[in-house]
Short mmCIF file of C-alpha atoms in Angstrom, two decimals:
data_model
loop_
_atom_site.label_atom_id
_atom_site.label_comp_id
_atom_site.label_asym_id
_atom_site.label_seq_id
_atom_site.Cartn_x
_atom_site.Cartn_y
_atom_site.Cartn_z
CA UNK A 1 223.29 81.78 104.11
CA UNK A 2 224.97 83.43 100.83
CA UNK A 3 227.69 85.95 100.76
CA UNK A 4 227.07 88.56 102.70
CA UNK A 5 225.38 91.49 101.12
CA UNK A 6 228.32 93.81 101.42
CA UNK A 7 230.24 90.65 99.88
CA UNK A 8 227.67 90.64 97.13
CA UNK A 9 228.07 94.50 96.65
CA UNK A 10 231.44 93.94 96.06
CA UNK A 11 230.42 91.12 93.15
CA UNK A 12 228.26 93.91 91.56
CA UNK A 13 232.09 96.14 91.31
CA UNK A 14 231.27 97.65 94.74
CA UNK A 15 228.87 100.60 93.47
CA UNK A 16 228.48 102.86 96.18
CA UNK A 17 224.90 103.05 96.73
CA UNK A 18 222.99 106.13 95.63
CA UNK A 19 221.92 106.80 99.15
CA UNK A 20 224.87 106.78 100.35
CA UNK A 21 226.56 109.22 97.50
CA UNK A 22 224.09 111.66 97.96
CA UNK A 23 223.34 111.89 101.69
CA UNK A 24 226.90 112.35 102.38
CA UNK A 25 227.12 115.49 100.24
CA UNK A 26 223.50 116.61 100.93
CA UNK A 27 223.44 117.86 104.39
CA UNK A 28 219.99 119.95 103.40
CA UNK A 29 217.75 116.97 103.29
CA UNK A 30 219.25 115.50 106.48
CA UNK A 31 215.93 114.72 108.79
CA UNK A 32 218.74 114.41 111.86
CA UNK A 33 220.58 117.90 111.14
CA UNK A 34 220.54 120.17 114.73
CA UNK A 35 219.03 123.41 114.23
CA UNK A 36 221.83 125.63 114.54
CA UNK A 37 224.15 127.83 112.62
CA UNK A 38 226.78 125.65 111.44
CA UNK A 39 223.91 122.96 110.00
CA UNK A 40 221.90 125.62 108.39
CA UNK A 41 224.15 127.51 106.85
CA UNK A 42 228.24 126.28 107.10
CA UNK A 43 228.20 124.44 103.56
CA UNK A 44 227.79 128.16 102.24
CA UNK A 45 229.42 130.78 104.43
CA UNK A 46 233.51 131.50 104.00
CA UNK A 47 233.20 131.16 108.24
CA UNK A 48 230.11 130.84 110.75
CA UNK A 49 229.87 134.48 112.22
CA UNK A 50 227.38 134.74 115.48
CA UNK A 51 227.81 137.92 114.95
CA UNK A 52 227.34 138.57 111.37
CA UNK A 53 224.31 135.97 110.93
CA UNK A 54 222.61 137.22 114.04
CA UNK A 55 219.21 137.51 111.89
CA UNK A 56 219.46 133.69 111.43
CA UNK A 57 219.90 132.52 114.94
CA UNK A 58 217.14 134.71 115.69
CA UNK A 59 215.27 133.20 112.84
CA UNK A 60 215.97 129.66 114.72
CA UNK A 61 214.34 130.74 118.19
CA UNK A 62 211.34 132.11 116.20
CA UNK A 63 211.20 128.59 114.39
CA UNK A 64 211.80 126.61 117.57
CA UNK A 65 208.68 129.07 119.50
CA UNK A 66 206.10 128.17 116.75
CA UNK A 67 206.70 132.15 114.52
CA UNK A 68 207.18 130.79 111.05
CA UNK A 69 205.91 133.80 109.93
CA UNK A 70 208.50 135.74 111.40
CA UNK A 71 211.55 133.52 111.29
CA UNK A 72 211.32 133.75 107.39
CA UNK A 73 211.32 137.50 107.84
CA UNK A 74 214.10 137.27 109.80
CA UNK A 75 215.50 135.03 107.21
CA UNK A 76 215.06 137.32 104.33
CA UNK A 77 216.29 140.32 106.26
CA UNK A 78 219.66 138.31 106.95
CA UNK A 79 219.71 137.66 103.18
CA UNK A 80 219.63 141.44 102.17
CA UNK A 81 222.43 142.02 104.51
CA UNK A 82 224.42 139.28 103.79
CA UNK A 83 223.64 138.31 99.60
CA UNK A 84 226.09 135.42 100.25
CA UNK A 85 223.30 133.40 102.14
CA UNK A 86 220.85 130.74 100.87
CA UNK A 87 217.32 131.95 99.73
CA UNK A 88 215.36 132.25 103.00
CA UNK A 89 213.10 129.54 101.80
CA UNK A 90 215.68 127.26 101.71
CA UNK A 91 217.12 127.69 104.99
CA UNK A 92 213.49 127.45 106.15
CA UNK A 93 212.92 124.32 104.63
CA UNK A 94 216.45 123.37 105.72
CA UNK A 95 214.48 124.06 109.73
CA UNK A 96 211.87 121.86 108.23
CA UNK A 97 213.53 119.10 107.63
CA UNK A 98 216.14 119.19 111.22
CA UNK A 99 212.58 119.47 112.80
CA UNK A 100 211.59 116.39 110.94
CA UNK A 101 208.43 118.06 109.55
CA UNK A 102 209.15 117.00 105.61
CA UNK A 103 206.04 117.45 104.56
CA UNK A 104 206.55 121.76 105.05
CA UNK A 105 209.89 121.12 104.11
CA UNK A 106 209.06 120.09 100.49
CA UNK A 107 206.10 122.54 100.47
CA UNK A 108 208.58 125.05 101.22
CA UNK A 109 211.32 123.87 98.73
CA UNK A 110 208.29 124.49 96.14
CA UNK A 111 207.64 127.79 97.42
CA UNK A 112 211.38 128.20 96.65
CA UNK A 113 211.30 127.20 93.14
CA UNK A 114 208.41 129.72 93.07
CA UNK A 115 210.53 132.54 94.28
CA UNK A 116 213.85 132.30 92.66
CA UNK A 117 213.47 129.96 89.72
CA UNK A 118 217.39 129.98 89.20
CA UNK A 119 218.70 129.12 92.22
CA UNK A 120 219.53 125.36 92.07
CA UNK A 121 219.55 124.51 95.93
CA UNK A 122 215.82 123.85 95.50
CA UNK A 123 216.03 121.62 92.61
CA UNK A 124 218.61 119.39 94.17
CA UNK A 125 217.23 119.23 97.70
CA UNK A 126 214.02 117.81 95.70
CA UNK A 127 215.47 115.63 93.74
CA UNK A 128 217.78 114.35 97.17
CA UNK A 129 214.38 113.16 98.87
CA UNK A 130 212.92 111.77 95.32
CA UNK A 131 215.98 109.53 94.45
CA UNK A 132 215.17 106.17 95.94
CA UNK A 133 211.30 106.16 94.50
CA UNK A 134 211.27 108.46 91.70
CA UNK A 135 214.23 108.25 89.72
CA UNK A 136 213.34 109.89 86.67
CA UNK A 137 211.68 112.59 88.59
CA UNK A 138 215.39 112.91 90.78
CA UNK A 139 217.34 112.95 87.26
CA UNK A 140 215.16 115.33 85.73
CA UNK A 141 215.38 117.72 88.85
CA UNK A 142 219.21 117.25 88.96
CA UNK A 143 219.83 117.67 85.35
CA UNK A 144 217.81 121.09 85.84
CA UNK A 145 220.23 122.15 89.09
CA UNK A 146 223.10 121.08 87.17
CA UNK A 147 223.78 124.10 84.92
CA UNK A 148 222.03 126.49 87.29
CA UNK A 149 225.04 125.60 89.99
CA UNK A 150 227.78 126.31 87.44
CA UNK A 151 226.13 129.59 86.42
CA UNK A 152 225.80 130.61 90.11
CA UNK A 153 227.57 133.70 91.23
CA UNK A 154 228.33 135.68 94.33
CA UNK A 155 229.39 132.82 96.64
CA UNK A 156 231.82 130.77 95.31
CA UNK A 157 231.61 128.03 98.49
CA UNK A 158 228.12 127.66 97.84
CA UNK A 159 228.94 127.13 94.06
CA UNK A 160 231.17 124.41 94.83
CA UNK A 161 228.70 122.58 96.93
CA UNK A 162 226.05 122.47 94.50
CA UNK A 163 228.18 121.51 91.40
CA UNK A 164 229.15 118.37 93.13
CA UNK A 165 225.74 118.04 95.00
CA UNK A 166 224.22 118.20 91.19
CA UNK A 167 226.84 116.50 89.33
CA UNK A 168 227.32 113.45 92.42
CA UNK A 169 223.47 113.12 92.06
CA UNK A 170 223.46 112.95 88.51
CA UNK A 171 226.57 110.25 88.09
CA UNK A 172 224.67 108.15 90.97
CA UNK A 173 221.31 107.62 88.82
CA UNK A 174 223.49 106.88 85.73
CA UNK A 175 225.26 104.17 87.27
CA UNK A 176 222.16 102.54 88.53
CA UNK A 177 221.32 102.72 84.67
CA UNK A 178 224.24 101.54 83.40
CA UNK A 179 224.85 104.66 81.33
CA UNK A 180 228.78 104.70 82.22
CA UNK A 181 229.26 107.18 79.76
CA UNK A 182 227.33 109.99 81.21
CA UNK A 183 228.87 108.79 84.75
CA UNK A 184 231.99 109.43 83.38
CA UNK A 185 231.17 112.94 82.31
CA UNK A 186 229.59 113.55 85.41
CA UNK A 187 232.05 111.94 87.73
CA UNK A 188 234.88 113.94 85.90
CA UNK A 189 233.04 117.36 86.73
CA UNK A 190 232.51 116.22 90.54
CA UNK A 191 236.02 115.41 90.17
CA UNK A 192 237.04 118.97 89.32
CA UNK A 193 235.41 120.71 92.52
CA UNK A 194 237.14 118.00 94.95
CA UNK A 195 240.22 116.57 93.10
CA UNK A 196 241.40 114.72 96.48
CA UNK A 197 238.22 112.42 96.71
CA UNK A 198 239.42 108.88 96.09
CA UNK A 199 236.19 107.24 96.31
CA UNK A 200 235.39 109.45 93.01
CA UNK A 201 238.35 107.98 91.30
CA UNK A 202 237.38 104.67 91.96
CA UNK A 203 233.91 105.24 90.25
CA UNK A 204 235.37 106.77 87.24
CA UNK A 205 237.91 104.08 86.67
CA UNK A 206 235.19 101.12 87.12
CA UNK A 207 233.50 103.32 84.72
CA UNK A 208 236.25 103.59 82.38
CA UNK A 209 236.83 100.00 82.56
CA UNK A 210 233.35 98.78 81.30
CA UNK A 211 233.58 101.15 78.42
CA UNK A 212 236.71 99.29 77.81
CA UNK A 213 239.55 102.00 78.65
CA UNK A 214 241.49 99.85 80.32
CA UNK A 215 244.46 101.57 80.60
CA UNK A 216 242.86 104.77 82.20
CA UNK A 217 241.10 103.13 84.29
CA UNK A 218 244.07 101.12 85.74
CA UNK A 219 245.47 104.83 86.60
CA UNK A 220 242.56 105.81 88.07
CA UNK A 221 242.86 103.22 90.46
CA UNK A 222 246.23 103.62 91.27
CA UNK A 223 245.54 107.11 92.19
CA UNK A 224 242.56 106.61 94.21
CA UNK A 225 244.90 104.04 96.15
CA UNK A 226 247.61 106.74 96.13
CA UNK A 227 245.00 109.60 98.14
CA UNK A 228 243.20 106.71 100.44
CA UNK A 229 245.69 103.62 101.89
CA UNK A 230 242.56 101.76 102.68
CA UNK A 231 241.48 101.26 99.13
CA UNK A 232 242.34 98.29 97.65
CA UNK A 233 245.41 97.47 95.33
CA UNK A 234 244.78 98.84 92.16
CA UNK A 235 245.50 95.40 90.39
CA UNK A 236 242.52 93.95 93.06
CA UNK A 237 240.40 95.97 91.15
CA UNK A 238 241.20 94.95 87.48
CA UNK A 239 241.59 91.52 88.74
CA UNK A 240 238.17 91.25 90.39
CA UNK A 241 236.65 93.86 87.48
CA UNK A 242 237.98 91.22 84.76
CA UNK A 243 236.74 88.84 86.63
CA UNK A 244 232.83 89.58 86.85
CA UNK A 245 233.43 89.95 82.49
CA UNK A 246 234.04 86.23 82.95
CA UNK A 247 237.91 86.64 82.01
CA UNK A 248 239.31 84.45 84.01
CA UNK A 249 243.04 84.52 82.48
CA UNK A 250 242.69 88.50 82.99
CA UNK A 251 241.65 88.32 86.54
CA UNK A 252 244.17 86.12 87.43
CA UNK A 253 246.63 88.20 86.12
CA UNK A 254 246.33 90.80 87.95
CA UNK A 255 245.38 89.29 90.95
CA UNK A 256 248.58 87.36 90.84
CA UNK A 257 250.16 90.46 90.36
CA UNK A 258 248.39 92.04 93.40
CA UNK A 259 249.95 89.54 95.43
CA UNK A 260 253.33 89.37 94.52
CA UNK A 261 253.55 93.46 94.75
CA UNK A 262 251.15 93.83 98.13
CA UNK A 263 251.36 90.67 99.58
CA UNK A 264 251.87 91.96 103.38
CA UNK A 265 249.08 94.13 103.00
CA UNK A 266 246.04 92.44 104.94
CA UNK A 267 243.37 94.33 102.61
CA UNK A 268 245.26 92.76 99.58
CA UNK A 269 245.07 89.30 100.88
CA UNK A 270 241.45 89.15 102.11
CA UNK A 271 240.72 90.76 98.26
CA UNK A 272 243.01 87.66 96.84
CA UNK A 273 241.35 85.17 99.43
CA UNK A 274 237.56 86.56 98.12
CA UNK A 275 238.29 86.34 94.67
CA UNK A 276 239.07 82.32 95.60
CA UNK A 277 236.35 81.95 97.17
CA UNK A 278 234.10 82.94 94.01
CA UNK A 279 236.06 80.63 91.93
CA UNK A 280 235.11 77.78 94.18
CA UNK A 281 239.11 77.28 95.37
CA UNK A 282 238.26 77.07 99.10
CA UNK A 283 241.32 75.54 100.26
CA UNK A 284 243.26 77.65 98.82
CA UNK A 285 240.84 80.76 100.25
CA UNK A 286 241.39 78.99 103.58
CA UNK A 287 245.32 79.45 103.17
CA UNK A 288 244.67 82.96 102.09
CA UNK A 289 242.89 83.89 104.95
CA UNK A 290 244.44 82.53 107.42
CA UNK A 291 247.60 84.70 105.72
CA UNK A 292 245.53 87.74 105.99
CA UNK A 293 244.64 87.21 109.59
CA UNK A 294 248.36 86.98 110.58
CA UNK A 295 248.62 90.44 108.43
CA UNK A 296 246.15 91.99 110.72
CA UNK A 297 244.26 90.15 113.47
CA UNK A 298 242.03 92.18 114.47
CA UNK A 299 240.11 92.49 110.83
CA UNK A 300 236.85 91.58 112.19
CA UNK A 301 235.87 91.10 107.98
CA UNK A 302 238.63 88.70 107.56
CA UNK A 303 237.39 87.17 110.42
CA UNK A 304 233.74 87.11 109.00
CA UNK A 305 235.41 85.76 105.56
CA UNK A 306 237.29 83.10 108.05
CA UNK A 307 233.60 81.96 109.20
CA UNK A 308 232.02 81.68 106.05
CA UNK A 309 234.92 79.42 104.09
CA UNK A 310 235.39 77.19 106.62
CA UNK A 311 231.19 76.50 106.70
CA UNK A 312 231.76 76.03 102.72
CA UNK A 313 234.34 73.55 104.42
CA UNK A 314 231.87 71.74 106.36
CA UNK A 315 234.12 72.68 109.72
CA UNK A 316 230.93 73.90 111.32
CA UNK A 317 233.58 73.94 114.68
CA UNK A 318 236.14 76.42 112.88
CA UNK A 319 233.45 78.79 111.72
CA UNK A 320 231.61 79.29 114.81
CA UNK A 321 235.16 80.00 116.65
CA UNK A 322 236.14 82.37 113.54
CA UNK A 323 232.87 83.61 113.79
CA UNK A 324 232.77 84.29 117.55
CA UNK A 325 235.98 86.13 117.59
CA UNK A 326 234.38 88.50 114.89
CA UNK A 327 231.59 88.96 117.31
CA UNK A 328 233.40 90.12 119.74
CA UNK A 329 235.11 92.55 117.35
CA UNK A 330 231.91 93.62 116.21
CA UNK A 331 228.96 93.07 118.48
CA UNK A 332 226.43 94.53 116.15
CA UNK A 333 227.22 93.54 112.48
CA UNK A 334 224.67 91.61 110.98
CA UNK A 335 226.40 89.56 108.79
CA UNK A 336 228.29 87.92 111.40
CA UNK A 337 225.65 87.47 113.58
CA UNK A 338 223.69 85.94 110.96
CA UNK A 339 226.62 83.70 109.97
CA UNK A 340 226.99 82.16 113.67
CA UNK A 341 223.19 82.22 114.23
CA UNK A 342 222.69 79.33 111.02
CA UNK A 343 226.54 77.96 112.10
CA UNK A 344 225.33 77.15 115.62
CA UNK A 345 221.87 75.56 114.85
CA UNK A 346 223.86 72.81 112.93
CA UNK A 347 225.25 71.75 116.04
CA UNK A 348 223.83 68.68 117.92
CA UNK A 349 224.09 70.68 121.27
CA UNK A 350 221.13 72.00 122.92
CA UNK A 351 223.11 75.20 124.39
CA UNK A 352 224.70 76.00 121.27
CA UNK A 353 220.99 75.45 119.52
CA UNK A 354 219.81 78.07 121.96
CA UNK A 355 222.56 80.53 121.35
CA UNK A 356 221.28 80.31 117.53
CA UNK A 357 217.91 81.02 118.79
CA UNK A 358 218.93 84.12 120.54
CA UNK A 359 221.09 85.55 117.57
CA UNK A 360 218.25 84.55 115.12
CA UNK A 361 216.16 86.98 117.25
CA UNK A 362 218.51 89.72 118.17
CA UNK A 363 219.42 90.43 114.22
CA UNK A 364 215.24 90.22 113.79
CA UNK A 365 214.63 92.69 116.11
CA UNK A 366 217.68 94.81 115.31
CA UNK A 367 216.12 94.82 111.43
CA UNK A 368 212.46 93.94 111.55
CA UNK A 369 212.15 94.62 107.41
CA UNK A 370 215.01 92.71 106.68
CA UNK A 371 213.85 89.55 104.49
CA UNK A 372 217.10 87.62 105.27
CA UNK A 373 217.49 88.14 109.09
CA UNK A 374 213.23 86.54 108.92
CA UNK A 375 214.74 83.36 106.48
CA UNK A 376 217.34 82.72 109.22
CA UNK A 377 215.07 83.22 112.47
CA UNK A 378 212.30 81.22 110.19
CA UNK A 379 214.75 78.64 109.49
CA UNK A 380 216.37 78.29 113.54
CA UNK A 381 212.67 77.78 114.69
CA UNK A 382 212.53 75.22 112.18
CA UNK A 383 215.32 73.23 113.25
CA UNK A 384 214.32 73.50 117.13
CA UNK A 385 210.97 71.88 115.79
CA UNK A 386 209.22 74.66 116.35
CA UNK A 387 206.99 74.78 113.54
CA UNK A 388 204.42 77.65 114.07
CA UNK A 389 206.49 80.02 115.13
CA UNK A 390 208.47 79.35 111.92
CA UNK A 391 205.53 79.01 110.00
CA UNK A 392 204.56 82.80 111.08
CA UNK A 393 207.87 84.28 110.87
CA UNK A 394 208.38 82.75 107.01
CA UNK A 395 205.28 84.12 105.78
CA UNK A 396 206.34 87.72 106.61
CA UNK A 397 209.99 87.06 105.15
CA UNK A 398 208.16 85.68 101.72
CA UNK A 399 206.22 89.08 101.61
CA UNK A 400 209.82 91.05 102.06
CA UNK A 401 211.09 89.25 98.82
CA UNK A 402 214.30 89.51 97.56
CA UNK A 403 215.92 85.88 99.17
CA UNK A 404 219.55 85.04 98.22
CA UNK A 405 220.64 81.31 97.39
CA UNK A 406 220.72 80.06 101.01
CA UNK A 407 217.75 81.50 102.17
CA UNK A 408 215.87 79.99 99.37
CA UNK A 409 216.92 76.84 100.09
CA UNK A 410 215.88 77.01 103.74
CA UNK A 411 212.54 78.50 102.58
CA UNK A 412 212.09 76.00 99.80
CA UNK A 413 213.34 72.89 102.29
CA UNK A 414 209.98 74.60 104.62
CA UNK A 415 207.15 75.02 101.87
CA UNK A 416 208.52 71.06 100.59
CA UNK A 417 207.88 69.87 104.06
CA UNK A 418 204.51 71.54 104.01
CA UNK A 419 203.65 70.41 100.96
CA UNK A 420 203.98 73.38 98.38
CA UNK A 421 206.33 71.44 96.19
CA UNK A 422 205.74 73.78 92.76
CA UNK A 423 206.93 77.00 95.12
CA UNK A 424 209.95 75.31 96.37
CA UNK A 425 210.77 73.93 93.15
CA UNK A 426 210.46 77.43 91.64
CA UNK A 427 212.92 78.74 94.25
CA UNK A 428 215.54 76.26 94.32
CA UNK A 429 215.90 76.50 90.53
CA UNK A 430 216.72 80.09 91.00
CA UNK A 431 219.34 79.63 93.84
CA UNK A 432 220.92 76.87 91.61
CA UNK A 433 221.10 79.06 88.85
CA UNK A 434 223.01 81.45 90.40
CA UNK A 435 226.72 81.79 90.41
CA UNK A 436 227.30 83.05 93.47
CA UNK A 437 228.90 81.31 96.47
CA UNK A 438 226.62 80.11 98.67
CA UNK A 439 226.71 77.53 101.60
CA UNK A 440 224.05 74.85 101.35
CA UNK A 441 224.58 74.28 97.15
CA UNK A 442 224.97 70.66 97.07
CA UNK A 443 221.32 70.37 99.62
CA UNK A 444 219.24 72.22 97.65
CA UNK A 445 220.43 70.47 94.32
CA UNK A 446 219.53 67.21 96.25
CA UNK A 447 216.53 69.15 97.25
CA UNK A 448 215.40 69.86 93.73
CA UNK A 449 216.19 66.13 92.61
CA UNK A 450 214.01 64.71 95.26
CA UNK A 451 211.17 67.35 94.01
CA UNK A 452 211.52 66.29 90.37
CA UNK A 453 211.69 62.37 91.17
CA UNK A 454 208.49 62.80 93.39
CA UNK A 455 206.75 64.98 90.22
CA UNK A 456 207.70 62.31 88.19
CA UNK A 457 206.17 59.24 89.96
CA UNK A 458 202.97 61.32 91.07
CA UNK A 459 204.10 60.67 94.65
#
């Protein structure tokens, strides 16, 4: 298989994804939140008062005994009493959504809008549940909330958690665009309302970096590094930064740097041992590795890192005892167990054949939509001559889309081998023209050779 897809995030200047960013910070759309006080209404009361906010747990029985009608009284006395609270329609459609009833949750957010026009929650709770379809619709609500938050008044908490809601929101969708300058600006405001937030230093230096400001971005990594120990070395970054710009004398640099300064530091050396790896020095990733693994051996990633050089090795033996140990560190990460489940098929021994088998399966049922975890299971029934069943299980995995390198090739090897030469031609020249790492490389270019030769004789 390729690089892991956490790897691969990492390639891309490790954006943290937009669902991530915003579900963190957005309690209110959370499908999972219990319906009680501290979920409906903490992020904007000084301190949860039983007392105080008796109204609202009563509003929560009514809910929970069928009484809309008379929880969102309840709700709108509480709000009279207490100004500081939500609009009752939002904590309603806050109930909504804990009871996983979205559809009244959104009517109910719209209702909202309806009722007090300037109060942002509404806005941003919409735009929350619109932001992995609709992401003009999501920016367009945000960039409404945005100024509303900053002109709120009367609860200062609440404030607080709707500037950043808004303006973390707003800085996600521009870096899926690409517009770093409006991250920045964005980022920068988020930055004010939670100045300790490394993770939002991080983003503004990568974003400072591709708009060239090299220099302040450096710093902001540094400081990020400074408020979080797990972050990596701030010369990681620029290294690994300069390095997707193709500036190789840059990266090195800096990641030469890295190691002479953090050397000890088992985070540093995995970095130092990945950005190796890219360049195609696999020995020398090898030596890196096994440096970080004396750092810190229980690192179940360097362990995972461990597995996947030493199958760019061809030490199929290595990898599946690298790969094993990270198992047992981490029984449920797919990565790994997709890394031992195409490790083990390669070997000659029926047990270990089966063991691939059963991995193949567990990560398949574990994550029935996931397009890679079908390739792999596709590609194990293949190699136990099991033809049907792979037959089956690769026609779902083509309708996922989305293969990396190595699952191309196996799919590709499969439709040659049934005949569909002009589809497996089509994917292996995509795999090959990628630059990223991947383990079978040198099989599918042999692949695609044997496809043109046979084109060209009419074979």
């Amino acid at each position: 298989m390729s690089v892991p897809p956490r790897f691969s995030a990492r390639l891309r200047a490790w954006s943290i994804s937009l669902i991530f960013v915003i579900s963190v910070l957005a309690a209110a759309s959370s499908a999972q939140a219990q319906l009680d006080l501290n979920n409906l209404i903490g992020y904007a009361v000084p301190t949860i008062d039983e007392q105080r906010y008796s109204d609202v747990q009563s509003a929560i029985t009514r809910f929970q005994n069928g009484d809309v009608r008379s929880a969102r009284e309840l709700l709108a006395t509480a709000q009279e009493k207490n100004p500081e609270l939500p609009p009752p329609d939002i904590i309603l459609a806050r109930m909504y959504f804990a009871a996983n009833q979205d559809e009244r949750g959104r009517a109910t957010l719209e209702t909202a809008v309806s009722n007090v026009p300037n109060d942002p929650e509404a806005y941003i709770i919409l735009a929350d549940l619109a932001r992995e379809t609709q992401i003009t619709a999501a920016d367009l609500l945000y960039s409404k909330a945005a100024p509303l938050a900053e002109s709120l008044e009367g609860n200062a908490k609440r404030k607080r958690n709707l500037v950043m809601r808004a303006n973390a929101g707003i800085a996600a969708i521009a870096e899926r665009r690409e517009d770093w300058a409006r991250a920045a600006e964005h980022l920068q405001r988020w930055l004010q309302e939670e100045p300790d937030n490394a993770q939002i230093y991080r983003r503004l230096g990568r974003a400072k970096f591709i708009r060239e400001a090299y220099e302040e971005a450096y710093q902001d990594f540094v400081k990020a590094r400074e408020l979080d120990a797990s972050q990596p070395n701030a010369d990681v970054t620029m290294g690994r930064l300069y390095s997707q710009q193709d500036n190789a004398a840059r990266a090195k640099q800096f990641m030469d740097r890295a190691l002479q300064q953090d050397g000890n530091n088992a985070t540093t050396l995995l970095s130092y041992a990945q950005w190796l790896m890219e360049n195609n020095q696999l020995d020398e990733a090898a030596t890196m590795l096994e440096r970080a693994r004396q750092a810190d051996p229980e690192a179940a990633e360097t362990l995972l890192f461990s597995g996947i050089v030493a199958r760019l090795r061809n030490n199929t033996d290595a990898a599946v005892d690298f790969l094993e140990r990270a198992h047992l560190k981490d029984p449920t990460d797919f990565n790994v167990i997709n890394q031992l489940a195409l490790a083990l098929i390669t070997l000659e021994d029926a047990g270990q054949r089966t063991r691939a088998n059963q991995y193949a399966q567990m990560n398949m049922r574990n994550n029935p939509q996931n397009t890679e975890a079908a390739v792999t299971l596709a590609w194990v029934y293949y190699q136990m001559n099991r033809r049907p069943q792979a037959q089956q299980v690769l026609q779902a995995a083509l309708q996922g889309g989305g293969l990396n390198a190595d699952s191309s090739y196996f799919v590709a090897k499969i439709l040659n081998d049934l005949g569909r030469r002009e589809e497996a031609a089509q994917l292996l020249e995509s795999a090959l023209a990628t630059k990223a790492v991947f383990v079978n490389r040198s099989q599918a270019q042999t692949l695609a050779d044997s496809i043109k030769q046979q084109a060209g004789t009419g074979s």
